[in-house]
Coordinates of C-alpha atoms in Angstrom, one line a residue:
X1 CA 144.0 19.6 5.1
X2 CA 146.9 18.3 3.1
X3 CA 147.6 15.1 2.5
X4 CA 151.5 15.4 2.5
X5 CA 150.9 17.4 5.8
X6 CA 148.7 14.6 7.2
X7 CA 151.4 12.1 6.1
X8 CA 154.2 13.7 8.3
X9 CA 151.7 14.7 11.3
X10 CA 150.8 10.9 11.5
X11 CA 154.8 9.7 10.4
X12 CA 156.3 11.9 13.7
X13 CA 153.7 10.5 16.0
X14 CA 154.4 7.1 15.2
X15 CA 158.3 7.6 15.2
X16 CA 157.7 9.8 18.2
X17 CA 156.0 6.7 20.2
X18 CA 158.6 4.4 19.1
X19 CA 161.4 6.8 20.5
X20 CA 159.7 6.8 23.7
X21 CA 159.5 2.9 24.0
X22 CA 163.0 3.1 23.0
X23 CA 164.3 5.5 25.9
X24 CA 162.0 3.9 28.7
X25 CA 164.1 1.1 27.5
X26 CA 167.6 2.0 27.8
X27 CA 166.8 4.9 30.8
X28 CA 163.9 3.3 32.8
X29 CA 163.8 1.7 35.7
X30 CA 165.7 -1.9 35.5
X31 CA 165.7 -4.6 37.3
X32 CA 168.3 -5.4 39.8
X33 CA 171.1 -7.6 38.3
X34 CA 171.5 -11.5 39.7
X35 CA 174.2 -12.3 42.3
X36 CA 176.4 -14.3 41.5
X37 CA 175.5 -18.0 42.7
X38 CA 174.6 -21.3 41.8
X39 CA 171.2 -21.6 39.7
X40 CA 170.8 -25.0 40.7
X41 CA 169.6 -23.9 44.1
X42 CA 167.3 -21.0 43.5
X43 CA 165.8 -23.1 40.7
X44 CA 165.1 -26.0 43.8
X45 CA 161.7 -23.8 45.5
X46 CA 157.8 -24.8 45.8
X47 CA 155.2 -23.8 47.2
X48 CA 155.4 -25.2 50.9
X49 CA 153.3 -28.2 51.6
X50 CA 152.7 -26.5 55.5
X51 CA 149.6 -24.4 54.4
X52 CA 147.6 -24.7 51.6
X53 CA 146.2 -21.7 49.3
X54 CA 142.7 -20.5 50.8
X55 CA 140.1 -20.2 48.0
X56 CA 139.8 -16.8 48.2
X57 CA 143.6 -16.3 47.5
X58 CA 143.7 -13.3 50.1
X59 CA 146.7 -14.4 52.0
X60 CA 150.5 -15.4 50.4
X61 CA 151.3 -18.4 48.5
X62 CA 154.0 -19.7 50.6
X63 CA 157.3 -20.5 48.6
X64 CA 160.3 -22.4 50.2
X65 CA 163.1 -20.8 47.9
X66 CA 166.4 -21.4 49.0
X67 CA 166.3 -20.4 52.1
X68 CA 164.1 -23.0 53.1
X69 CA 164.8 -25.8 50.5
X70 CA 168.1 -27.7 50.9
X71 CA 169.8 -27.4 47.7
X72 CA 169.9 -29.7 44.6
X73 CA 173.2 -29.8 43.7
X74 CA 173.0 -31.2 40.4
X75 CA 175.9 -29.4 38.8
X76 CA 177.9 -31.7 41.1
X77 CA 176.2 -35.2 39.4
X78 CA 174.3 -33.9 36.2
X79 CA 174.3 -37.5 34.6
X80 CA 173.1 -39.0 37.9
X81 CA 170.4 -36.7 38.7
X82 CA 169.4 -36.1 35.1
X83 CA 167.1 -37.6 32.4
X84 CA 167.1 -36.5 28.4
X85 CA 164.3 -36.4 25.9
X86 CA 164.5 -35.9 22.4
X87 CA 161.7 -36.0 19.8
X88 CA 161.1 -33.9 16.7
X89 CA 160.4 -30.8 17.9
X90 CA 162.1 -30.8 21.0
X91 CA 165.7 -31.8 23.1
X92 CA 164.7 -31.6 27.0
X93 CA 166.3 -32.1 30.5
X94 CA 164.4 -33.0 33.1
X95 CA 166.0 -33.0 36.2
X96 CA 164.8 -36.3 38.6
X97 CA 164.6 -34.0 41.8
X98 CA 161.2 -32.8 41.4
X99 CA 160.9 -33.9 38.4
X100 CA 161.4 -30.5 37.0
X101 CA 162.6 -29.3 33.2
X102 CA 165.0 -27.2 33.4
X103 CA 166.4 -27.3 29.9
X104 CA 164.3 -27.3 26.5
X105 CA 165.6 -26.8 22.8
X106 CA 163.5 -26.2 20.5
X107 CA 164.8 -28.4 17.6
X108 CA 163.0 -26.9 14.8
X109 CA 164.3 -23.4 15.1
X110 CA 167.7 -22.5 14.7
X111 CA 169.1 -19.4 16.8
X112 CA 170.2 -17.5 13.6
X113 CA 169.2 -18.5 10.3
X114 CA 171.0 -21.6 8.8
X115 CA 172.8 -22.4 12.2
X116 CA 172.9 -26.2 13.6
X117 CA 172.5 -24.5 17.1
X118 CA 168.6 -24.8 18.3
X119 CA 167.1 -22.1 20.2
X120 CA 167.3 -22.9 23.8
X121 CA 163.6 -21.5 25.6
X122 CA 164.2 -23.1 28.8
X123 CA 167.7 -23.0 30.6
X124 CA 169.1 -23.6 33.9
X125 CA 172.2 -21.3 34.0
X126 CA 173.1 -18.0 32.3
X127 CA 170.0 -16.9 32.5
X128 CA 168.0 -18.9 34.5
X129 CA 164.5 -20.3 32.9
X130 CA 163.0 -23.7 34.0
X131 CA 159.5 -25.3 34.6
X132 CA 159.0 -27.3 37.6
X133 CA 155.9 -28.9 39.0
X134 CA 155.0 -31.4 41.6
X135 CA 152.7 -32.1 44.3
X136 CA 152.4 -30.6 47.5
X137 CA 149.4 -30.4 50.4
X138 CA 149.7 -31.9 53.7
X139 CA 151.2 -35.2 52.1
X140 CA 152.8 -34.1 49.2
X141 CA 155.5 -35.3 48.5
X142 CA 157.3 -31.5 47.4
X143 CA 157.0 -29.9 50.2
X144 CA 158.7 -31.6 53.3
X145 CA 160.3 -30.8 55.5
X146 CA 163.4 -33.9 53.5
X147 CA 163.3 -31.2 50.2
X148 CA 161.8 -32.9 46.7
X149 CA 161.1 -35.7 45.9
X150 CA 164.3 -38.2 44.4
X151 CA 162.3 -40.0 41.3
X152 CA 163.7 -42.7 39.5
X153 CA 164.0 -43.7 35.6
X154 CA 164.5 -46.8 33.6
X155 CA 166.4 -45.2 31.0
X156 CA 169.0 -41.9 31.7
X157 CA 167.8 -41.4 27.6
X158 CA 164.7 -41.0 25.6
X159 CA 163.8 -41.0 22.2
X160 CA 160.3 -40.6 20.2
X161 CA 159.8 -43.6 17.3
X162 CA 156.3 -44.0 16.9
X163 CA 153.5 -41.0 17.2
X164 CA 154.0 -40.2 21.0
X165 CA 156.4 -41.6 24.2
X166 CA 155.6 -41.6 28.0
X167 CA 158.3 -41.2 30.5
X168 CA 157.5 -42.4 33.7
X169 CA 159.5 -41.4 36.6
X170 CA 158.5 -42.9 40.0
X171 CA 158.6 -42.2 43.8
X172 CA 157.6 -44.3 47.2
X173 CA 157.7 -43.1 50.5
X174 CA 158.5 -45.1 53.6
X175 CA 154.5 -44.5 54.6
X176 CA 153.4 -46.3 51.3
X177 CA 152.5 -43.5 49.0
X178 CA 154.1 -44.0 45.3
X179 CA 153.7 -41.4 42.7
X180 CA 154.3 -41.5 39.2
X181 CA 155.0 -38.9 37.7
X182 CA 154.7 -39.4 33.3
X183 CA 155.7 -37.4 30.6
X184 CA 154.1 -38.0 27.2
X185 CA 155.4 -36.7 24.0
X186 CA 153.4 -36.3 21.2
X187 CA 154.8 -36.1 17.4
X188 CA 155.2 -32.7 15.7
X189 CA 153.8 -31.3 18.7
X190 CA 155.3 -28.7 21.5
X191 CA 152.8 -29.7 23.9
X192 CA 153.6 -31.9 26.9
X193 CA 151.3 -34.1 28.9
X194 CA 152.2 -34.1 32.7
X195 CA 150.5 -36.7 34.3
X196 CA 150.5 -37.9 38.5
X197 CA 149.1 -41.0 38.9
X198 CA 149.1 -41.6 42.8
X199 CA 148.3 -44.5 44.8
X200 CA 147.8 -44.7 48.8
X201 CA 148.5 -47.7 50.8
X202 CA 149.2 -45.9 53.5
X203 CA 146.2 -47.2 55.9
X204 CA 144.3 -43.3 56.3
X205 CA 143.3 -40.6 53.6
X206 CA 146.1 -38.6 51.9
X207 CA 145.9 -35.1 50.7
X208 CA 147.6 -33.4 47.4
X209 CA 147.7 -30.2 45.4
X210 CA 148.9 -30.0 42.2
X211 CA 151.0 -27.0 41.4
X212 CA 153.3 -25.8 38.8
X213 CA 155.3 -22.4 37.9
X214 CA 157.8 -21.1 35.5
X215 CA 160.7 -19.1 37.3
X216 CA 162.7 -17.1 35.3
X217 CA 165.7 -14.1 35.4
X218 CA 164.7 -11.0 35.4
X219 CA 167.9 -9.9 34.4
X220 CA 168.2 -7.6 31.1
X221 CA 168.6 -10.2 27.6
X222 CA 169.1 -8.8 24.8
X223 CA 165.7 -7.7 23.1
X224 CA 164.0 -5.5 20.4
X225 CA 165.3 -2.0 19.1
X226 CA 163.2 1.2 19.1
X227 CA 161.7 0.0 15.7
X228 CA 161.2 -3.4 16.5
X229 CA 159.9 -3.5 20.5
X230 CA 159.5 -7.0 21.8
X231 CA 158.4 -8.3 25.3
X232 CA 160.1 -10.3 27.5
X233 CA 158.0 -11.4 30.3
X234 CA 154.8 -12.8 32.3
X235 CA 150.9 -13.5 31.3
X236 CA 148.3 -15.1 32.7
X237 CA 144.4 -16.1 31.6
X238 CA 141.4 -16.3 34.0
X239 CA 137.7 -16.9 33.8
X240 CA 137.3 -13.3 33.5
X241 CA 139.7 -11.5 31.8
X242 CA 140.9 -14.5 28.3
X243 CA 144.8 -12.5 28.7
X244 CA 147.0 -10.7 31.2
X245 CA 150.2 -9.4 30.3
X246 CA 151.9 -9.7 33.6
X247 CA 155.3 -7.5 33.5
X248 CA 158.4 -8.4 35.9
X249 CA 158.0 -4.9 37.2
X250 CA 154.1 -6.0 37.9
X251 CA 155.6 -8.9 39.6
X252 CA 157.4 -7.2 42.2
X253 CA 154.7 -4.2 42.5
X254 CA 152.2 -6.9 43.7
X255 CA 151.8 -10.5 44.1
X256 CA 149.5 -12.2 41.6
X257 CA 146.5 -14.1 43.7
X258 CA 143.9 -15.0 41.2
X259 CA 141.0 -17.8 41.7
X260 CA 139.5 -19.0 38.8
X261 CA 138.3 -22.2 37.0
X262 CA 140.4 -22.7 34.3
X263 CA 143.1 -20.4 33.5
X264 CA 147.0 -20.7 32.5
X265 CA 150.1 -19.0 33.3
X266 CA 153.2 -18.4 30.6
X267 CA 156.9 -16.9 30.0
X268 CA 156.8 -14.9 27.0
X269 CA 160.2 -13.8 24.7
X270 CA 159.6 -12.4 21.4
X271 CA 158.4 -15.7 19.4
X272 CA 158.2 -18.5 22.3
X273 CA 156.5 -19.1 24.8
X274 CA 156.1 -21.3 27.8
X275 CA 153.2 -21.9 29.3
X276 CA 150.9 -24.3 32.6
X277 CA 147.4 -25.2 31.1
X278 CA 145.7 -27.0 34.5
X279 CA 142.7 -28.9 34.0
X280 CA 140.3 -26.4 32.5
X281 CA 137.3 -27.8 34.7
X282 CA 138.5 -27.3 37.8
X283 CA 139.3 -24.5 40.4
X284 CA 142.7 -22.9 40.1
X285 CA 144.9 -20.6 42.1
X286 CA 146.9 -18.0 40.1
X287 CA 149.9 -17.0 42.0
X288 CA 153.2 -15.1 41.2
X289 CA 156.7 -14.1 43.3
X290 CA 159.3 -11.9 42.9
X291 CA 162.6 -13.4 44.7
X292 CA 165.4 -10.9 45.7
X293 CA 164.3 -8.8 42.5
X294 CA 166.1 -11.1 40.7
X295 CA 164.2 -14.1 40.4
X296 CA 159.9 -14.1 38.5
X297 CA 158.1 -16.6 39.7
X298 CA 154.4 -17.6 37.9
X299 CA 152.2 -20.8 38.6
X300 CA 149.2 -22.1 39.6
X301 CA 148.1 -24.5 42.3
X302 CA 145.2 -27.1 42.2
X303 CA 141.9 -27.5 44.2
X304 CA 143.0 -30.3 47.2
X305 CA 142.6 -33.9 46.6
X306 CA 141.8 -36.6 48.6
X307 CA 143.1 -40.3 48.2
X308 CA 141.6 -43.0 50.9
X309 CA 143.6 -45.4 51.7
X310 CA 143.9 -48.6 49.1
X311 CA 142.9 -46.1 46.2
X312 CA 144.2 -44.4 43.3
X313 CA 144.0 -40.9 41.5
X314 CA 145.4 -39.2 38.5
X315 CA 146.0 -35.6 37.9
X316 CA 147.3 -33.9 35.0
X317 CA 148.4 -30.6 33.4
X318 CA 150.1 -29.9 29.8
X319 CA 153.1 -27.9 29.8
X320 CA 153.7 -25.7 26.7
X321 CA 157.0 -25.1 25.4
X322 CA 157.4 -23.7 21.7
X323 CA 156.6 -21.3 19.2
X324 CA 153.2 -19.0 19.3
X325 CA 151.7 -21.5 17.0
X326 CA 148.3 -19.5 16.9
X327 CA 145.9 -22.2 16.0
X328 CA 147.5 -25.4 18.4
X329 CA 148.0 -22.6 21.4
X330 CA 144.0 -22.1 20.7
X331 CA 143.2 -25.4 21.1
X332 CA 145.1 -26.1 24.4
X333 CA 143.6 -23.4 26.3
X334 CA 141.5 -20.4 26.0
X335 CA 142.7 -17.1 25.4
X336 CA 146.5 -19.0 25.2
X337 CA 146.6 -18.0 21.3
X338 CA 146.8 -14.2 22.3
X339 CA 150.5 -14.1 23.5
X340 CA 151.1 -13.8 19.8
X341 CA 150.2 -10.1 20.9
X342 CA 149.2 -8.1 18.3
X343 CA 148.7 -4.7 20.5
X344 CA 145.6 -2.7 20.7
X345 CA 144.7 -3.6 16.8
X346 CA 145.2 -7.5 17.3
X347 CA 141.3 -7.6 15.5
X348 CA 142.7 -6.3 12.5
X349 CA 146.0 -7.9 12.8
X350 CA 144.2 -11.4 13.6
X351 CA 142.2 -11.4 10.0
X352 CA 145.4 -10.1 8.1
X353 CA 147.2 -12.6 9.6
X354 CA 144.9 -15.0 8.0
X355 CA 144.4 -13.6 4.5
X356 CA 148.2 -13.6 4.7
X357 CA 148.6 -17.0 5.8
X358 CA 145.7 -18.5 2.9
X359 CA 148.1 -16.3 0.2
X360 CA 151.3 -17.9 1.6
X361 CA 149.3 -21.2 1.1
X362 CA 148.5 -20.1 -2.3
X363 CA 151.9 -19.0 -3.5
X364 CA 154.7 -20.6 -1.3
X365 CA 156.2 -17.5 -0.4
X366 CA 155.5 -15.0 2.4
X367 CA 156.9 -11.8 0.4
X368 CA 154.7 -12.7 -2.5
X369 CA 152.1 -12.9 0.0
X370 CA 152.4 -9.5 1.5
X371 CA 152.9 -8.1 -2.3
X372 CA 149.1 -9.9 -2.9
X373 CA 148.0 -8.3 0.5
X374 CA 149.0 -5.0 -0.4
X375 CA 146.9 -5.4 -3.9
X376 CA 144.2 -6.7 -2.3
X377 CA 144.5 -3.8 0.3
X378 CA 144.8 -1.3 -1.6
X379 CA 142.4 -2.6 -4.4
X380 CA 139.3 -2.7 -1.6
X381 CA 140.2 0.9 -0.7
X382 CA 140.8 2.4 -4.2
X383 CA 137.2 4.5 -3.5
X384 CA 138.8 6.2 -1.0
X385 CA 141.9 7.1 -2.5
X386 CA 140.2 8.2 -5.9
X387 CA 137.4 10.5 -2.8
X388 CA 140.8 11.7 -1.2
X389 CA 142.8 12.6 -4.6
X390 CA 139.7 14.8 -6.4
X391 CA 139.1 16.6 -2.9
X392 CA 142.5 17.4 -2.9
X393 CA 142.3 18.9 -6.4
X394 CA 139.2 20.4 -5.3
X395 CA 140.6 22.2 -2.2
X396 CA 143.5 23.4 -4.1
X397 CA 141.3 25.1 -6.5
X398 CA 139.6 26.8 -4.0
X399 CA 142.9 28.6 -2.7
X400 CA 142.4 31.4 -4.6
X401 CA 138.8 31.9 -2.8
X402 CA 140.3 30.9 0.7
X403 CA 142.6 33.6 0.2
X404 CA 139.9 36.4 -0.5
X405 CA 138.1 35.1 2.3
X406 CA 141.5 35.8 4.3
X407 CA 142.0 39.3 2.8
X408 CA 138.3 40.2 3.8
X409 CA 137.8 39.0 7.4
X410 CA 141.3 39.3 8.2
X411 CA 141.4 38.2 12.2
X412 CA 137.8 37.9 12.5
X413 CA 137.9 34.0 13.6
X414 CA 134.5 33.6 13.7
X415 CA 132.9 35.5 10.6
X416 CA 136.2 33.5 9.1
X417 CA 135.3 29.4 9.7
X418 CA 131.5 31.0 8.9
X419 CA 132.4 31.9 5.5
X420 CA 134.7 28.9 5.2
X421 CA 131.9 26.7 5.9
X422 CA 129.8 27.9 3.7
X423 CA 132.3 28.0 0.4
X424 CA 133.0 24.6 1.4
X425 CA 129.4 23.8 1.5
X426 CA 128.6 25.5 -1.8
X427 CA 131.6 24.1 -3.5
X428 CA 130.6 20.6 -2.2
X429 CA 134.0 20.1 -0.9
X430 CA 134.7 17.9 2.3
X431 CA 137.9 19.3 3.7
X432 CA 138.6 16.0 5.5
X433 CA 138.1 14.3 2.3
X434 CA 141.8 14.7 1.8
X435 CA 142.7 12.8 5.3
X436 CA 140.3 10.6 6.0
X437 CA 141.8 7.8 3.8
X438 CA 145.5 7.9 5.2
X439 CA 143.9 8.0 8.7
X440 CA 141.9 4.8 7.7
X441 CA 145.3 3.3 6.2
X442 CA 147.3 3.7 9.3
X443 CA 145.3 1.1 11.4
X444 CA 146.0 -1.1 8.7
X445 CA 149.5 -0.2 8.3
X446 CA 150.3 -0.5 12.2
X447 CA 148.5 -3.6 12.3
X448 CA 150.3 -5.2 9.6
X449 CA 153.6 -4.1 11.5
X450 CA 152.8 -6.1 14.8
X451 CA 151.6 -9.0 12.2
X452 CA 154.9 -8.8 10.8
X453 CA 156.8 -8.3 14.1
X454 CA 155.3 -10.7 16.5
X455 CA 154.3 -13.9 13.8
X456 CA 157.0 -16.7 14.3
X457 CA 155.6 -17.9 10.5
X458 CA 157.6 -14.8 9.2
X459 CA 160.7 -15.3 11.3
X460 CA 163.4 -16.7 9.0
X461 CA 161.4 -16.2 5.9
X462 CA 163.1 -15.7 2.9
X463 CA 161.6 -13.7 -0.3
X464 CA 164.3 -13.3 -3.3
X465 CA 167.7 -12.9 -3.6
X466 CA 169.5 -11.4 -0.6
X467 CA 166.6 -11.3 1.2
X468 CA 166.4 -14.4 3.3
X469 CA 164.4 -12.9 6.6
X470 CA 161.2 -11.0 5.9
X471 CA 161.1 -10.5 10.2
X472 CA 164.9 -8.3 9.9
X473 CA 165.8 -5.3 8.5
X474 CA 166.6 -5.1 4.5
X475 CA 170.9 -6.4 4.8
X476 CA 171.9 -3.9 2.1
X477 CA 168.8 -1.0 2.7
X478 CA 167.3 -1.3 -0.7
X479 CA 163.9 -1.8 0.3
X480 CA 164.3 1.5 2.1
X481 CA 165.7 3.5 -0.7
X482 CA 163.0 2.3 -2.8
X483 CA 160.4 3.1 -0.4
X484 CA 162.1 6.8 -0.4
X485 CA 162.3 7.2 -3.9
X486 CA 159.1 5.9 -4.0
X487 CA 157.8 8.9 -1.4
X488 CA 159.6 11.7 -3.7
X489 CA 157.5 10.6 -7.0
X490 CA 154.7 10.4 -5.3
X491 CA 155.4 14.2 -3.7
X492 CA 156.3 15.0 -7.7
X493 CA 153.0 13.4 -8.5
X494 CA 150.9 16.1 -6.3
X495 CA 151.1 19.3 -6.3
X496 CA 150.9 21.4 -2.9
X497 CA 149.8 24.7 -1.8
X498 CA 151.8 25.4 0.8
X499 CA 153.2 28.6 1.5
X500 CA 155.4 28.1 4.5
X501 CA 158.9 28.3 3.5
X502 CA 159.8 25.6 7.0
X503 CA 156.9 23.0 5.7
X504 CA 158.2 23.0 2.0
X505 CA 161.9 22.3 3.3
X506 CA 160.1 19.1 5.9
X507 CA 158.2 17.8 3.2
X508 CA 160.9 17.7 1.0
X509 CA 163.0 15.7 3.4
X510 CA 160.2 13.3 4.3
X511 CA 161.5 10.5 2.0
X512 CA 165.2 10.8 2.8
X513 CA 163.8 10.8 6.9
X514 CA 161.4 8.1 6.2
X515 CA 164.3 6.1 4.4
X516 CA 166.2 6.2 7.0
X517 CA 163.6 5.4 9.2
X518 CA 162.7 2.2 7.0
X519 CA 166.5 1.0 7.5
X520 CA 165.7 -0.8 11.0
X521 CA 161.8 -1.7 10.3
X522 CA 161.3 -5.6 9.3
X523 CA 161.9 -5.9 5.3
X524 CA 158.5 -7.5 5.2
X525 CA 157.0 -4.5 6.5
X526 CA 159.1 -2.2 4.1
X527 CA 158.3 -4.3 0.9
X528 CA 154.4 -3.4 2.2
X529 CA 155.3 0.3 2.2
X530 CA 157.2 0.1 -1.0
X531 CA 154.2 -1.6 -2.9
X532 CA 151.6 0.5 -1.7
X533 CA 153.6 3.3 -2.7
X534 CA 153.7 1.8 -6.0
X535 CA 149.9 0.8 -6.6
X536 CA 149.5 4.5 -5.3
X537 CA 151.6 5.9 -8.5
X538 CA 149.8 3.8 -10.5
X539 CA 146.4 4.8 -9.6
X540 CA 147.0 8.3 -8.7
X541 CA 147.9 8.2 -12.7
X542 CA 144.9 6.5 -12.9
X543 CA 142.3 9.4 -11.3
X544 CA 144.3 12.2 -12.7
X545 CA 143.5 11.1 -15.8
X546 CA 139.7 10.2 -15.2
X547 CA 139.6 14.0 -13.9
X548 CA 141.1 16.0 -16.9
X549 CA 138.3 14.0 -19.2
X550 CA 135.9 15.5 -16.5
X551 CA 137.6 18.8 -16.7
X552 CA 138.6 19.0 -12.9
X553 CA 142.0 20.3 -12.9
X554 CA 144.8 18.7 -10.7

């Protein structure tokens, strides 16, 4: 087989998936777009406190949404019903009814490169996003019959000065049950301790399950292209299965109900996530809604707990809420470092990722360290390419023979591949020998694209000159002409024997198409192509010149 045939074969497979994302995209099945109406109140449901989740998780987690839940109107009294936190990574709002956060900025990512604007991850309008939590049970405290809880703060503002800052927020009830309910912030972290420290003095046992959910818009945001598809959605973890993508279409389809010890539950966009880590020693319940089509629900709810009377308990969580910081999300929870989702070839993706972060260490800059990647790369696989070069030469020798064999058997099929065979065997020619490389190369090559596409390292990373953002496509395309040119030399560089008329005119095009192509692909990914291409001149130069001293013609 040809190599430049094997080239475009694999090249229209992989364009021809990415067009098929891309129209399930814009003609698919959407979901239904919001109603107009205030945020404030759907964002207000729990779980019910009037039933608890059975163990077995057989039967409906029971959400009071809006319907059931008088509303919060915080819109009305923001600054009365609203606390701030700012540290170094992160600007929050958490509002005191529930205790809930229903706005987060992420302080050390801009929106667009060199903007003063952070990126907002949470949100509680124009797309609504929050994270609430609370206690609920048959004494909870978030699911009465009165709505959620009213807490109260010292300060309407905090701010982080030393290594980490608690902010305690704190609710009685006429019975005497008081709950307080503590954040603490950590420096250069994006991981938040939730803490409920409860204490009963209400003269017989109390019961409490801790819960907590991320509810979210399903409404269309604006997302990837065809060339660079990202995921906007759910994902959960279990004993059992380490990661779940859990779709807004899955949502509706069918209510998550999941038992398990340990676990978590997320919102994924592109380079954030939030996620719920409960204790990973206990018993959790996995659970998920869909409300009106319009509204994803994902949380988890806690084993029950039991207070007695003139006692205290604490119970804790860690909410999540940042970038897909591999190595920190792999310490928080198990399995929590694959949202960075690196497809069906995240093994390879996972190691490139790290010889690509040790060369960044090395060198300071990520497009010098995929230029020492792709010498590395193709350096280990330089074998191949010399096997794949001279059995190219070899079978294009033999077309003189192939032909005879043609002219002989003429449609005999059989008595054809026979003879075949046997030339081949004689000649000691392997007539995969020409493919086999590329078809190794392409795991590596699609890998390295979802390295490049879903790493939040690379987004905003600058290389030389204009450009400044190795995650976007090349600004003035001249990564992709390159990478074309490029192509054509290397078509110059080796001869062909085809015959066709149809496959000489499509192999000539291949670099303008794959040019074009290369305009909306990440320029990290392109600078890849472009130096492979490059290293492949040079030692294609390189084994054509070891074969004429061996007398091997090209």
């Amino acid at each position: 087989m040809e190599s430049q045939r094997s080239i475009l074969i694999i090249a229209l497979a992989f364009v021809s998936f990415l067009l098929w994302q891309q129209w399930h995209e814009d003609y698919g099945p959407k979901p239904i777009e919001p109603i107009a109406q205030d945020t404030t109140q759907v964002a207000a449901g729990v779980p019910s406190a009037s039933t608890s989740v059975p163990s077995t998780g057989s039967e409906d987690v029971p959400l009071a949404l809006s319907d059931d839940v008088p509303a919060v109107q915080a819109s009305a009294s923001a600054s009365q019903s609203t606390i701030t936190v700012t540290t170094d990574t992160l600007d929050l709002t958490i509002n005191l009814v529930g205790g809930d956060v229903v706005e987060a900025d992420l302080l050390k990512f801009p929106v667009t490169q060199d903007s003063d604007e952070p990126y907002s991850l949470l949100r509680p309008a124009n797309g609504l996003y929050v994270a609430q939590s609370g206690l609920v049970g048959r004494d909870g405290p978030d699911g009465n019959a009165s709505g959620r809880p009213l807490y109260q703060a010292a300060s309407s503002h905090y701010d982080l000065e030393g290594d980490s800052l608690s902010v305690p927020l704190t609710w009685s009830s006429n019975a005497g049950i008081s709950v307080t309910k503590t954040f603490t912030f950590y420096r250069d972290r994006n991981d938040v301790k939730v803490e409920y420290t409860i204490t009963n003095n209400s003269g017989q046992p109390a019961q409490f399950e801790q819960y907590a959910q991320l509810k979210q818009t399903t409404a269309e945001q604006k997302g990837g292209n065809m060339f660079m598809p990202t995921y906007r959605g759910a994902a959960y973890s279990t004993q059992d299965d380490r990661y779940n993508k859990y779709g807004f279409d899955d949502i509706e389809d069918e209510r998550l109900r999941e038992t398990t010890v340990g676990g978590w539950v997320g919102m994924l966009e592109h380079y954030f996530v939030s996620a719920w880590v409960p204790p990973q020693d206990e018993t959790n319940t996995l659970y998920s809604l869909m409300v009106n089509g319009q509204y994803a629900i994902i949380g988890y709810k806690g084993a029950s707990s039991t207070v007695e009377s003139g006692q205290a308990l604490t119970l804790s969580s860690t909410l999540y809420l940042g970038p897909k910081d591999q190595d920190r999300l792999a310490e928080l929870a198990r399995g929590l470092d694959l949202t960075v989702d690196y497809g069906p070839l995240w093994m390879i993706s996972k190691y490139l990722f790290k010889l690509l972060q040790i060369l960044h260490d090395l060198v300071g800059n990520w497009g010098v360290a995929i230029i020492l990647i792709t010498i590395i790369v193709k350096g280990a696989m330089y074998w191949l390419t010399k096997k794949q070069y001279e059995s190219m030469a070899k079978m294009r020798n033999l077309a003189p023979k192939m032909q005879q064999l043609k002219d002989r058997f003429g449609d005999d099929r059989q008595k054809m591949s026979q003879a075949m065979m046997e030339l081949y065997r004689k000649e000691k020619v392997n007539p995969m020998g020409g493919c086999f490389p590329l078809l190794l190369q392409m795991p590596i090559f699609l890998a390295l694209y979802w390295v490049l596409l879903e790493s939040v390292e690379l987004r905003h990373a600058g290389f030389i000159l204009w450009i400044t953002d190795l995650s976007v496509m090349d600004p003035y395309f001249v990564l992709p002409v390159l990478t074309g040119a490029s192509m054509w030399m290397l078509q110059k560089l080796q001869p062909t024997t085809m015959t066709d008329p149809m496959q000489q005119k499509i192999m000539q095009w291949m670099p303008v198409m794959m040019s074009i192509f290369f305009i909306w692909f990440p320029a990290g990914l392109v600078l890849y192509w472009l130096i492979s291409n490059v290293i492949t001149l040079i030692q294609a130069k390189m084994i054509y010149a070891s074969m004429e001293k061996r007398g091997i013609n090209k």
